[in-house]
CSV table of C-alpha atoms and ligand atoms in Angstrom, one decimal:
chain,number,residue,atom,x,y,z
A,5,MET,CA,-22.6,-1.7,-19.2
A,6,ARG,CA,-23.5,1.1,-16.7
A,7,MET,CA,-20.8,1.8,-14.2
A,8,VAL,CA,-19.6,4.5,-11.8
A,9,VAL,CA,-16.0,5.6,-11.3
A,10,LEU,CA,-15.4,7.2,-7.9
A,11,GLY,CA,-12.5,9.7,-7.9
A,12,LEU,CA,-11.5,11.5,-11.1
A,13,GLY,CA,-7.8,12.2,-10.6
A,14,TYR,CA,-5.1,11.0,-13.0
A,15,LEU,CA,-6.3,7.4,-12.6
A,16,GLY,CA,-10.1,7.9,-12.3
A,17,ALA,CA,-10.5,10.4,-15.1
A,18,THR,CA,-8.5,8.2,-17.5
A,19,HIS,CA,-10.3,5.1,-16.5
A,20,ALA,CA,-13.7,6.8,-16.8
A,21,ALA,CA,-13.0,8.2,-20.3
A,22,CYS,CA,-11.5,4.9,-21.4
A,23,MET,CA,-14.5,2.9,-20.2
A,24,ALA,CA,-16.8,5.3,-22.1
A,25,GLU,CA,-14.5,4.7,-25.2
A,26,LEU,CA,-15.1,0.9,-24.7
A,27,GLY,CA,-18.8,1.6,-25.1
A,28,HIS,CA,-19.9,1.7,-21.5
A,29,GLU,CA,-22.2,4.3,-19.9
A,30,VAL,CA,-20.1,5.9,-17.2
A,31,LEU,CA,-20.9,8.2,-14.3
A,32,GLY,CA,-17.8,9.8,-12.6
A,33,VAL,CA,-17.9,11.1,-9.1
A,34,GLU,CA,-15.6,13.8,-8.0
A,35,ILE,CA,-16.0,15.9,-4.9
A,36,ASP,CA,-13.4,18.6,-5.8
A,37,PRO,CA,-15.6,21.3,-7.4
A,38,ALA,CA,-12.9,22.8,-9.6
A,39,LYS,CA,-11.8,19.4,-11.0
A,40,ARG,CA,-15.4,18.3,-11.5
A,41,ASP,CA,-16.5,21.5,-13.3
A,42,SER,CA,-13.5,21.3,-15.6
A,43,LEU,CA,-14.2,17.6,-16.4
A,44,ALA,CA,-17.9,18.2,-16.9
A,45,ALA,CA,-17.0,20.9,-19.4
A,46,GLY,CA,-14.9,18.3,-21.3
A,47,GLU,CA,-11.5,19.7,-20.1
A,48,VAL,CA,-8.8,17.6,-18.5
A,49,PRO,CA,-7.3,19.6,-15.5
A,50,PHE,CA,-3.9,17.9,-16.0
A,51,TYR,CA,-1.6,17.0,-18.9
A,52,GLU,CA,-2.1,13.5,-20.3
A,53,PRO,CA,-1.6,13.0,-24.0
A,54,GLY,CA,-4.7,11.7,-25.8
A,55,LEU,CA,-7.0,12.1,-22.8
A,56,PRO,CA,-8.6,15.5,-23.8
A,57,ASP,CA,-9.9,14.2,-27.1
A,58,LEU,CA,-11.4,11.1,-25.4
A,59,LEU,CA,-12.9,13.0,-22.5
A,60,SER,CA,-14.5,15.7,-24.7
A,61,LYS,CA,-15.8,13.1,-27.1
A,62,HIS,CA,-17.6,11.2,-24.4
A,63,ILE,CA,-18.9,14.2,-22.4
A,64,ARG,CA,-20.4,15.3,-25.7
A,65,SER,CA,-21.8,11.8,-26.6
A,66,GLY,CA,-23.3,11.6,-23.1
A,67,ASN,CA,-21.5,8.3,-22.4
A,68,LEU,CA,-19.6,10.0,-19.6
A,69,GLN,CA,-21.3,12.2,-17.1
A,70,VAL,CA,-19.8,13.8,-13.9
A,71,THR,CA,-21.4,14.4,-10.5
A,72,ASP,CA,-20.6,15.0,-6.9
A,73,SER,CA,-23.5,13.0,-5.7
A,74,TYR,CA,-23.1,9.6,-4.1
A,75,ALA,CA,-26.9,9.3,-4.2
A,76,ASP,CA,-26.9,9.7,-8.0
A,77,ALA,CA,-24.0,7.2,-8.2
A,78,ALA,CA,-25.9,4.6,-6.1
A,79,ASP,CA,-28.9,5.0,-8.4
A,80,PHE,CA,-26.9,4.9,-11.6
A,81,ALA,CA,-25.4,1.5,-11.6
A,82,ASP,CA,-24.5,-1.8,-9.8
A,83,VAL,CA,-20.8,-1.7,-10.7
A,84,PHE,CA,-18.5,0.8,-9.0
A,85,PHE,CA,-14.8,1.5,-9.5
A,86,ILE,CA,-12.7,3.0,-6.7
A,87,ALA,CA,-10.1,5.3,-8.2
A,88,VAL,CA,-9.4,7.7,-5.3
A,89,GLY,CA,-5.8,8.6,-4.2
A,90,THR,CA,-3.9,6.6,-1.5
A,91,PRO,CA,-1.1,9.1,-0.7
A,92,GLN,CA,1.6,8.6,1.9
A,93,LYS,CA,0.5,9.5,5.5
A,94,LYS,CA,2.0,12.7,6.8
A,95,GLY,CA,5.2,11.9,8.8
A,96,GLU,CA,4.7,8.1,8.3
A,97,TYR,CA,5.6,5.5,5.7
A,98,GLY,CA,2.1,3.9,5.5
A,99,ALA,CA,-0.6,4.7,2.9
A,100,ASP,CA,-3.3,7.1,3.9
A,101,LEU,CA,-6.5,5.2,3.2
A,102,GLN,CA,-9.0,7.8,4.3
A,103,TYR,CA,-10.3,8.5,0.8
A,104,VAL,CA,-10.8,4.8,0.0
A,105,ASP,CA,-12.5,4.3,3.4
A,106,SER,CA,-14.8,7.3,2.9
A,107,VAL,CA,-16.0,5.9,-0.5
A,108,ILE,CA,-17.2,2.8,1.3
A,109,GLU,CA,-18.7,4.8,4.2
A,110,GLU,CA,-20.6,7.1,1.9
A,111,LEU,CA,-21.6,4.8,-0.9
A,112,VAL,CA,-22.6,1.5,0.7
A,113,PRO,CA,-25.4,2.8,3.0
A,114,GLN,CA,-27.0,4.4,-0.1
A,115,LEU,CA,-27.0,1.2,-2.2
A,116,THR,CA,-30.4,-0.3,-2.8
A,117,ARG,CA,-29.4,-3.2,-5.0
A,118,ASN,CA,-26.8,-6.0,-4.9
A,119,SER,CA,-23.6,-4.3,-6.1
A,120,ILE,CA,-20.0,-5.0,-7.1
A,121,ILE,CA,-17.2,-2.7,-6.1
A,122,LEU,CA,-13.9,-3.0,-8.1
A,123,GLY,CA,-10.9,-1.3,-6.5
A,124,LYS,CA,-8.3,0.2,-8.8
A,125,SER,CA,-6.3,2.4,-6.4
A,126,THR,CA,-3.0,1.0,-5.0
A,127,VAL,CA,-3.7,-0.2,-1.5
A,128,PRO,CA,-1.9,-2.2,1.2
A,129,VAL,CA,-2.4,-6.0,1.1
A,130,GLY,CA,-5.4,-6.9,3.2
A,131,THR,CA,-7.5,-3.8,2.3
A,132,THR,CA,-10.1,-5.7,0.3
A,133,ASN,CA,-10.7,-8.1,3.3
A,134,ARG,CA,-11.1,-5.1,5.6
A,135,LEU,CA,-13.4,-3.2,3.3
A,136,THR,CA,-15.5,-6.2,2.7
A,137,GLU,CA,-16.1,-6.6,6.4
A,138,ARG,CA,-17.0,-3.0,6.8
A,139,ALA,CA,-19.3,-3.0,3.7
A,140,ALA,CA,-21.2,-6.0,5.2
A,141,GLU,CA,-21.8,-3.9,8.4
A,142,LEU,CA,-23.0,-0.9,6.3
A,143,ALA,CA,-25.1,-2.6,3.7
A,144,LYS,CA,-28.9,-2.5,4.1
A,145,ASP,CA,-30.3,-6.0,3.2
A,146,ILE,CA,-28.3,-6.2,0.0
A,147,GLY,CA,-25.1,-8.0,-1.0
A,148,VAL,CA,-22.0,-5.9,-1.7
A,149,GLU,CA,-19.1,-7.8,-3.3
A,150,ILE,CA,-15.7,-6.1,-3.3
A,151,ALA,CA,-12.8,-7.2,-5.6
A,152,TRP,CA,-9.5,-5.6,-6.5
A,153,ASN,CA,-8.6,-4.9,-10.1
A,154,PRO,CA,-5.3,-2.9,-9.9
A,155,GLU,CA,-4.4,-0.4,-12.5
A,156,PHE,CA,-0.9,-0.3,-14.0
A,157,LEU,CA,-1.1,2.8,-16.1
A,158,ARG,CA,1.9,5.0,-16.6
A,159,GLU,CA,1.4,8.8,-16.7
A,160,GLY,CA,2.1,10.0,-20.2
A,161,TYR,CA,0.8,6.7,-21.6
A,162,ALA,CA,-2.3,6.3,-19.5
A,163,VAL,CA,-4.8,6.1,-22.3
A,164,ARG,CA,-2.9,3.4,-24.1
A,165,ASP,CA,-2.1,1.5,-20.9
A,166,THR,CA,-5.8,1.5,-20.0
A,167,LEU,CA,-7.2,0.6,-23.4
A,168,GLU,CA,-4.4,-1.9,-24.3
A,169,PRO,CA,-3.1,-3.2,-21.0
A,170,ASP,CA,-0.3,-5.7,-20.7
A,171,ARG,CA,-2.5,-7.8,-18.4
A,172,LEU,CA,-5.7,-7.6,-16.5
A,173,VAL,CA,-5.8,-8.8,-12.9
A,174,VAL,CA,-8.9,-9.4,-10.8
A,175,GLY,CA,-8.6,-10.4,-7.2
A,176,ALA,CA,-11.9,-11.8,-6.1
A,177,PHE,CA,-13.4,-13.9,-3.4
A,178,PRO,CA,-14.7,-17.3,-4.7
A,179,GLY,CA,-18.3,-17.7,-5.6
A,180,GLY,CA,-18.9,-14.0,-6.5
A,181,GLN,CA,-19.8,-12.2,-9.7
A,182,ALA,CA,-16.7,-10.0,-9.9
A,183,GLU,CA,-14.8,-12.1,-12.4
A,184,ALA,CA,-17.8,-12.4,-14.8
A,185,ILE,CA,-18.4,-8.7,-14.6
A,186,ALA,CA,-14.8,-7.9,-15.2
A,187,ARG,CA,-14.7,-10.2,-18.2
A,188,ASP,CA,-17.7,-8.3,-19.6
A,189,ILE,CA,-16.2,-4.9,-19.0
A,190,TYR,CA,-12.8,-5.8,-20.6
A,191,ALA,CA,-14.3,-8.1,-23.3
A,192,SER,CA,-12.5,-6.4,-26.2
A,193,ALA,CA,-9.0,-6.6,-24.6
A,194,ILE,CA,-9.6,-10.2,-23.5
A,195,GLU,CA,-10.7,-11.1,-27.1
A,196,ARG,CA,-7.4,-9.6,-28.4
A,197,GLY,CA,-5.6,-12.1,-26.1
A,198,THR,CA,-4.7,-9.8,-23.2
A,199,PRO,CA,-3.8,-12.1,-20.3
A,200,PHE,CA,-6.6,-12.1,-17.7
A,201,LEU,CA,-5.5,-13.3,-14.3
A,202,VAL,CA,-7.9,-14.2,-11.5
A,203,THR,CA,-6.5,-14.3,-8.0
A,204,ASP,CA,-7.6,-13.9,-4.5
A,205,PRO,CA,-7.9,-10.3,-3.4
A,206,SER,CA,-4.7,-10.2,-1.4
A,207,SER,CA,-2.6,-11.5,-4.3
A,208,ALA,CA,-4.1,-8.9,-6.6
A,209,GLU,CA,-3.2,-6.1,-4.2
A,210,LEU,CA,0.3,-7.5,-4.0
A,211,VAL,CA,0.7,-7.7,-7.8
A,212,LYS,CA,0.5,-4.0,-7.9
A,213,THR,CA,2.8,-3.2,-5.0
A,214,SER,CA,5.3,-5.8,-6.1
A,215,ALA,CA,5.3,-4.5,-9.7
A,216,ASN,CA,6.1,-1.0,-8.5
A,217,ALA,CA,8.7,-2.2,-6.0
A,218,PHE,CA,10.4,-4.2,-8.7
A,219,LEU,CA,10.5,-1.1,-11.1
A,220,ALA,CA,11.9,1.1,-8.3
A,221,THR,CA,14.5,-1.6,-7.5
A,222,LYS,CA,15.5,-1.8,-11.1
A,223,ILE,CA,16.1,2.0,-11.2
A,224,SER,CA,18.0,2.1,-7.9
A,225,PHE,CA,20.0,-0.9,-9.0
A,226,ILE,CA,21.4,0.9,-12.1
A,227,ASN,CA,21.8,4.1,-10.0
A,228,ALA,CA,23.9,2.1,-7.5
A,229,ILE,CA,26.0,0.8,-10.4
A,230,ALA,CA,26.3,4.4,-11.5
A,231,GLU,CA,27.9,5.3,-8.1
A,232,VAL,CA,30.4,2.5,-8.6
A,233,CYS,CA,31.0,3.7,-12.2
A,234,ASP,CA,31.7,7.2,-10.9
A,235,ALA,CA,34.3,5.8,-8.5
A,236,ALA,CA,35.9,3.6,-11.1
A,237,GLY,CA,35.7,6.1,-14.0
A,238,ALA,CA,33.4,3.8,-16.0
A,239,ASP,CA,30.3,4.7,-18.1
A,240,VAL,CA,27.0,3.4,-16.6
A,241,ARG,CA,25.2,3.9,-19.9
A,242,ALA,CA,27.5,1.4,-21.6
A,243,VAL,CA,27.0,-1.0,-18.7
A,244,ALA,CA,23.2,-0.6,-18.9
A,245,ASP,CA,23.2,-1.1,-22.7
A,246,ALA,CA,25.3,-4.2,-22.5
A,247,ILE,CA,23.5,-5.9,-19.6
A,248,GLY,CA,20.1,-4.9,-21.1
A,249,PHE,CA,20.7,-7.2,-24.0
A,250,ASP,CA,20.3,-10.1,-21.7
A,251,THR,CA,16.5,-10.8,-22.1
A,252,ARG,CA,16.3,-11.9,-18.5
A,253,ILE,CA,17.4,-8.4,-17.5
A,254,GLY,CA,16.0,-6.1,-20.3
A,255,ARG,CA,17.1,-2.5,-21.1
A,256,LYS,CA,13.9,-0.8,-19.9
A,257,PHE,CA,14.0,1.0,-16.5
A,258,LEU,CA,17.8,0.9,-16.5
A,259,ASN,CA,18.2,4.6,-17.2
A,260,ALA,CA,20.6,6.0,-14.6
A,261,GLY,CA,20.3,9.6,-13.5
A,262,LEU,CA,18.2,11.6,-11.0
A,263,GLY,CA,16.1,8.6,-10.1
A,264,PHE,CA,12.4,8.0,-9.6
A,265,GLY,CA,9.8,10.4,-8.3
A,266,GLY,CA,6.1,11.0,-8.9
A,267,GLY,CA,2.9,10.1,-7.1
A,268,CYS,CA,3.5,6.3,-7.2
A,269,LEU,CA,6.9,4.6,-6.9
A,270,PRO,CA,8.3,6.6,-3.9
A,271,LYS,CA,5.1,6.3,-1.7
A,272,ASP,CA,4.3,2.8,-2.9
A,273,ILE,CA,7.6,1.3,-1.8
A,274,ARG,CA,7.3,3.1,1.6
A,275,ALA,CA,3.7,1.9,2.1
A,276,PHE,CA,4.8,-1.6,1.1
A,277,MET,CA,7.6,-1.6,3.8
A,278,ALA,CA,5.1,-0.3,6.4
A,279,ARG,CA,2.6,-3.0,5.6
A,280,ALA,CA,5.2,-5.7,5.6
A,281,GLY,CA,6.2,-4.5,9.1
A,282,GLU,CA,2.5,-4.7,10.3
A,283,LEU,CA,2.4,-8.2,9.0
A,284,GLY,CA,5.6,-9.2,10.8
A,285,ALA,CA,7.5,-9.5,7.5
A,286,ALA,CA,9.6,-6.3,7.7
A,287,GLU,CA,12.8,-8.1,7.1
A,288,ALA,CA,11.7,-9.4,3.7
A,289,LEU,CA,11.4,-5.8,2.4
A,290,SER,CA,14.3,-4.2,4.2
A,291,PHE,CA,16.2,-4.0,0.9
A,292,LEU,CA,13.5,-1.4,-0.2
A,293,ARG,CA,14.9,1.0,2.4
A,294,GLU,CA,18.2,0.8,0.5
A,295,VAL,CA,16.3,1.3,-2.8
A,296,ASP,CA,14.8,4.5,-1.4
A,297,ASN,CA,18.2,5.6,0.0
A,298,VAL,CA,20.0,5.1,-3.3
A,299,ASN,CA,17.3,7.0,-5.0
A,300,MET,CA,17.4,10.0,-2.6
A,301,ARG,CA,21.2,10.1,-2.8
A,302,ARG,CA,20.9,10.8,-6.5
A,303,ARG,CA,19.3,14.1,-5.6
A,304,THR,CA,22.0,15.2,-3.1
A,305,ARG,CA,24.7,14.0,-5.5
A,306,MET,CA,23.2,16.3,-8.2
A,307,VAL,CA,23.4,19.3,-5.8
A,308,GLU,CA,27.0,18.4,-4.9
A,309,LEU,CA,27.8,18.0,-8.6
A,310,THR,CA,26.4,21.5,-9.3
A,311,ARG,CA,28.5,22.9,-6.5
A,312,LYS,CA,31.6,21.2,-7.9
A,313,ALA,CA,30.8,22.5,-11.4
A,314,CYS,CA,30.5,26.0,-10.0
A,315,GLY,CA,34.0,25.7,-8.4
A,316,GLY,CA,33.0,24.8,-4.8
A,317,SER,CA,30.2,27.3,-3.8
A,318,LEU,CA,26.7,27.9,-4.9
A,319,LEU,CA,26.5,31.4,-3.4
A,320,GLY,CA,25.5,34.0,-5.9
A,321,VAL,CA,25.7,31.7,-9.0
A,322,ARG,CA,22.9,31.5,-11.6
A,323,ILE,CA,21.5,28.0,-12.4
A,324,GLY,CA,19.1,27.2,-15.2
A,325,VAL,CA,17.1,24.1,-14.5
A,326,LEU,CA,15.5,22.4,-17.6
A,327,GLY,CA,12.6,20.2,-16.4
A,328,ALA,CA,10.3,20.3,-13.4
A,329,ALA,CA,7.9,17.3,-14.0
A,330,PHE,CA,8.9,14.0,-12.4
A,331,LYS,CA,9.2,12.6,-15.9
A,332,PRO,CA,8.6,13.7,-19.5
A,333,GLU,CA,5.1,13.8,-21.0
A,334,SER,CA,3.6,14.7,-17.7
A,335,ASP,CA,2.8,17.9,-15.7
A,336,ASP,CA,3.0,16.0,-12.4
A,337,VAL,CA,5.5,17.5,-9.9
A,338,ARG,CA,4.6,15.2,-7.0
A,339,ASP,CA,8.0,14.2,-5.4
A,340,SER,CA,9.7,15.5,-8.5
A,341,PRO,CA,13.5,14.9,-8.4
A,342,ALA,CA,13.9,18.0,-10.7
A,343,LEU,CA,12.1,20.4,-8.4
A,344,ASN,CA,13.7,18.9,-5.3
A,345,VAL,CA,17.2,19.6,-6.8
A,346,ALA,CA,16.2,23.1,-7.9
A,347,GLY,CA,14.9,23.8,-4.4
A,348,GLN,CA,18.0,22.5,-2.7
A,349,VAL,CA,20.4,24.4,-5.0
A,350,GLN,CA,18.4,27.6,-4.3
A,351,LEU,CA,18.5,27.1,-0.6
A,352,GLN,CA,22.3,26.9,-0.8
A,353,GLY,CA,22.5,30.4,-2.2
A,354,ALA,CA,22.1,30.0,-6.0
A,355,SER,CA,19.6,31.9,-8.0
A,356,VAL,CA,17.6,29.3,-9.9
A,357,THR,CA,15.4,29.7,-13.0
A,358,VAL,CA,13.2,26.7,-14.0
A,359,TYR,CA,11.5,25.9,-17.3
A,360,ASP,CA,9.3,22.9,-18.1
A,361,PRO,CA,7.1,22.5,-21.2
A,362,LYS,CA,4.0,21.4,-19.2
A,363,ALA,CA,4.6,21.6,-15.5
A,364,MET,CA,5.0,25.3,-14.9
A,365,ALA,CA,1.6,26.0,-13.2
A,366,ASN,CA,2.0,23.0,-10.8
A,367,SER,CA,5.6,23.9,-10.1
A,368,ARG,CA,4.7,27.5,-9.2
A,369,LEU,CA,2.2,26.2,-6.7
A,370,LEU,CA,4.6,23.9,-5.1
A,371,TYR,CA,7.8,26.0,-5.3
A,372,PRO,CA,6.6,29.6,-5.5
A,373,THR,CA,10.0,31.0,-4.5
A,374,LEU,CA,11.9,29.7,-7.6
A,375,ASP,CA,12.1,31.8,-10.7
A,376,TYR,CA,10.4,30.6,-13.8
A,377,ALA,CA,11.1,31.3,-17.5
A,378,THR,CA,8.7,30.8,-20.4
A,379,THR,CA,11.3,29.1,-22.6
A,380,ALA,CA,14.2,26.8,-22.2
A,381,ILE,CA,16.5,29.4,-23.6
A,382,GLY,CA,15.0,31.9,-21.1
A,383,ALA,CA,15.9,29.6,-18.2
A,384,CYS,CA,19.5,29.4,-19.4
A,385,GLU,CA,20.0,33.2,-19.8
A,386,SER,CA,23.2,34.2,-18.0
A,387,ALA,CA,23.5,30.8,-16.3
A,388,ASP,CA,26.7,29.5,-14.7
A,389,VAL,CA,25.4,26.0,-14.9
A,390,VAL,CA,22.5,24.4,-16.9
A,391,ILE,CA,21.0,21.3,-15.3
A,392,VAL,CA,18.8,19.0,-17.4
A,393,ALA,CA,16.5,17.4,-14.8
A,394,THR,CA,13.7,15.9,-16.9
A,395,GLU,CA,14.4,14.3,-20.3
A,396,TRP,CA,11.8,16.1,-22.4
A,397,ASN,CA,12.5,15.7,-26.2
A,398,GLU,CA,12.6,19.5,-26.3
A,399,PHE,CA,15.7,19.5,-24.2
A,400,VAL,CA,17.4,16.5,-25.8
A,401,SER,CA,17.1,18.3,-29.2
A,402,LEU,CA,18.3,21.7,-28.0
A,403,ASP,CA,21.0,23.2,-30.1
A,404,PRO,CA,24.1,23.5,-27.8
A,405,PHE,CA,25.4,26.4,-29.9
A,406,ARG,CA,22.2,28.4,-29.4
A,407,VAL,CA,22.1,27.7,-25.7
A,408,GLY,CA,25.9,28.5,-25.6
A,409,ASP,CA,25.1,32.0,-26.9
A,410,VAL,CA,23.0,33.0,-23.8
A,411,VAL,CA,24.8,31.4,-20.8
A,412,ARG,CA,27.5,33.0,-18.8
A,413,GLN,CA,29.5,29.7,-18.5
A,414,LYS,CA,29.1,26.7,-20.8
A,415,ARG,CA,28.7,24.0,-18.2
A,416,VAL,CA,25.9,21.5,-18.5
A,417,ILE,CA,24.9,18.8,-16.0
A,418,ASP,CA,23.0,16.0,-17.8
A,419,GLY,CA,20.9,14.8,-14.8
A,420,ARG,CA,19.0,12.3,-17.0
A,421,MET,CA,22.0,11.2,-19.2
A,422,CYS,CA,19.9,12.1,-22.2
A,423,LEU,CA,21.9,14.7,-24.1
A,424,PRO,CA,24.1,13.9,-27.1
A,425,GLU,CA,27.3,14.3,-25.1
A,426,ALA,CA,29.6,14.6,-28.1
A,427,ALA,CA,27.6,17.4,-29.7
A,428,TRP,CA,27.6,19.4,-26.5
A,429,LYS,CA,31.3,18.9,-26.0
A,430,ALA,CA,32.0,19.9,-29.6
A,431,ALA,CA,30.1,23.1,-29.0
A,432,GLY,CA,32.5,23.9,-26.2
A,433,TRP,CA,30.5,22.8,-23.2
A,434,GLU,CA,31.9,21.2,-20.0
A,435,TYR,CA,29.7,18.2,-19.7
A,436,TRP,CA,28.9,16.6,-16.3
A,437,THR,CA,26.7,13.7,-15.4
B,13,LIG,C1,4.5,4.0,-12.3
B,13,LIG,C2,4.5,2.5,-12.9
B,13,LIG,O1,5.3,2.5,-14.0
B,13,LIG,C3,3.0,2.2,-13.3
B,13,LIG,O2,3.0,0.9,-13.8
B,13,LIG,C4,2.2,2.4,-12.1
B,13,LIG,O3,0.8,2.1,-12.4
B,13,LIG,C5,2.3,3.7,-11.5
B,13,LIG,O4,3.6,4.0,-11.2
B,13,LIG,P1,4.5,6.4,-13.3
B,13,LIG,O5,4.5,7.0,-11.9
B,13,LIG,O6,3.7,7.1,-14.3
B,13,LIG,O7,4.2,4.9,-13.3
B,13,LIG,O8,6.0,6.6,-13.8
B,13,LIG,P2,7.2,5.7,-14.4
B,13,LIG,O9,7.2,5.7,-15.9
B,13,LIG,O10,7.2,4.3,-13.8
B,13,LIG,O11,8.5,6.5,-13.9
B,13,LIG,C6,8.7,6.6,-12.5
B,13,LIG,C7,10.0,7.4,-12.3
B,13,LIG,O12,11.1,6.7,-12.6
B,13,LIG,C8,10.1,8.7,-13.1
B,13,LIG,O13,10.6,9.7,-12.2
B,13,LIG,C9,11.2,8.4,-14.1
B,13,LIG,O14,11.9,9.5,-14.5
B,13,LIG,C10,12.0,7.4,-13.3
B,13,LIG,N1,12.8,6.5,-14.2
B,13,LIG,C11,12.1,5.6,-15.0
B,13,LIG,C12,14.2,6.4,-14.1
B,13,LIG,O15,14.8,7.2,-13.3
B,13,LIG,N2,14.9,5.6,-14.9
B,13,LIG,C13,14.3,4.7,-15.7
B,13,LIG,O16,14.9,3.9,-16.4
B,13,LIG,C14,12.8,4.7,-15.8
């Protein structure tokens, strides 16, 4: 099938390459010239395992083309995916829908045939209804059907999550073509038995925001328990392991530590609260404010722990921070707990050197005043405290004796509870978590 993907960021570039892999003919639209040129040359402008091979393969095969032209897009196909960003509004909790809105404003007037628009971006409930009304005003003697088909991909596993999703959800108005088109597009996954759920548009929008709110709640739940464990002298890892065996609870997303960050969970729970407020249901989601609070407290707690490990003051001490990405297998530093802690520790007088296997360029752009090393050992050179802030395998498997040779003081803060504690202690380290 011929299709257009509008917006080629983490979500859109992955979706476009994966649709080409499924045998579709895809045209991607990206208005940022640097991103577009890089993708057109077969190069992924961010780190996502497996994506570079897929992208270059399909740019070469011609199954995937890239443009900045909405006119070309309108000409190319009758099926369009919206994959643009929906960031948090500046100074407000709500989602900024300007990029989604401008897709409709630009695309729809240029359509000359009946078309289907499938939204993948995370949007507040009610967006499909609103966009459908606007599209009807903009369309010139043609039918434009809008449905929502949320994406659940995790960075680091984006290709697998797109090609082999847990479930497919299509939120469509009755009587339209969207369900049939989606069944065609995802035929191979449906044949393999992937659950395919058809709902009304508002429910599909809510599936995505509810899933992310649940995941965020699970992480903050275990971090709240970690606070109680701290006070009681108990071990939150043991608690998580034991409760995780209950299949109703499950062990996944119960890793306590620095908490969640990234381009999705923090802004999605805030946008969800804002939307519930607009709908007069603010009270229903008031617990998400606490989820956010618990999560942000993890960062301040880590700064306090660092100060404590340094004997009460951060002035003039050297801190090595291992990790800058919001999670391993990603170069994404949006709302990264690791960089947030590194920045706060520096602001309070410490000299901070950061190392991350993939996120160095993005970190330098966001936090130009931090020092950066080119290796983990380099970041730990003469450190009074080493903080592990992202659980990359490279850090988990560090030799504590080797790191011990370069630091000034053997004090490690395991911000992600990922290090082999006994091995570090046996190598003479003070271990904090
Ligand atoms: C998330 C959702 O998982 C995905 O389904 C959705 O489509 C987009 O948002 P992603 O942002 O890639 O995906 O990250 P995720 O793997 O969910 O991790 C989010 C954050 O939670 C990271 O900062 C991670 O370090 C943290 N986390 C995760 C924990 O602190 N503890 C855990 O147990 C799990």
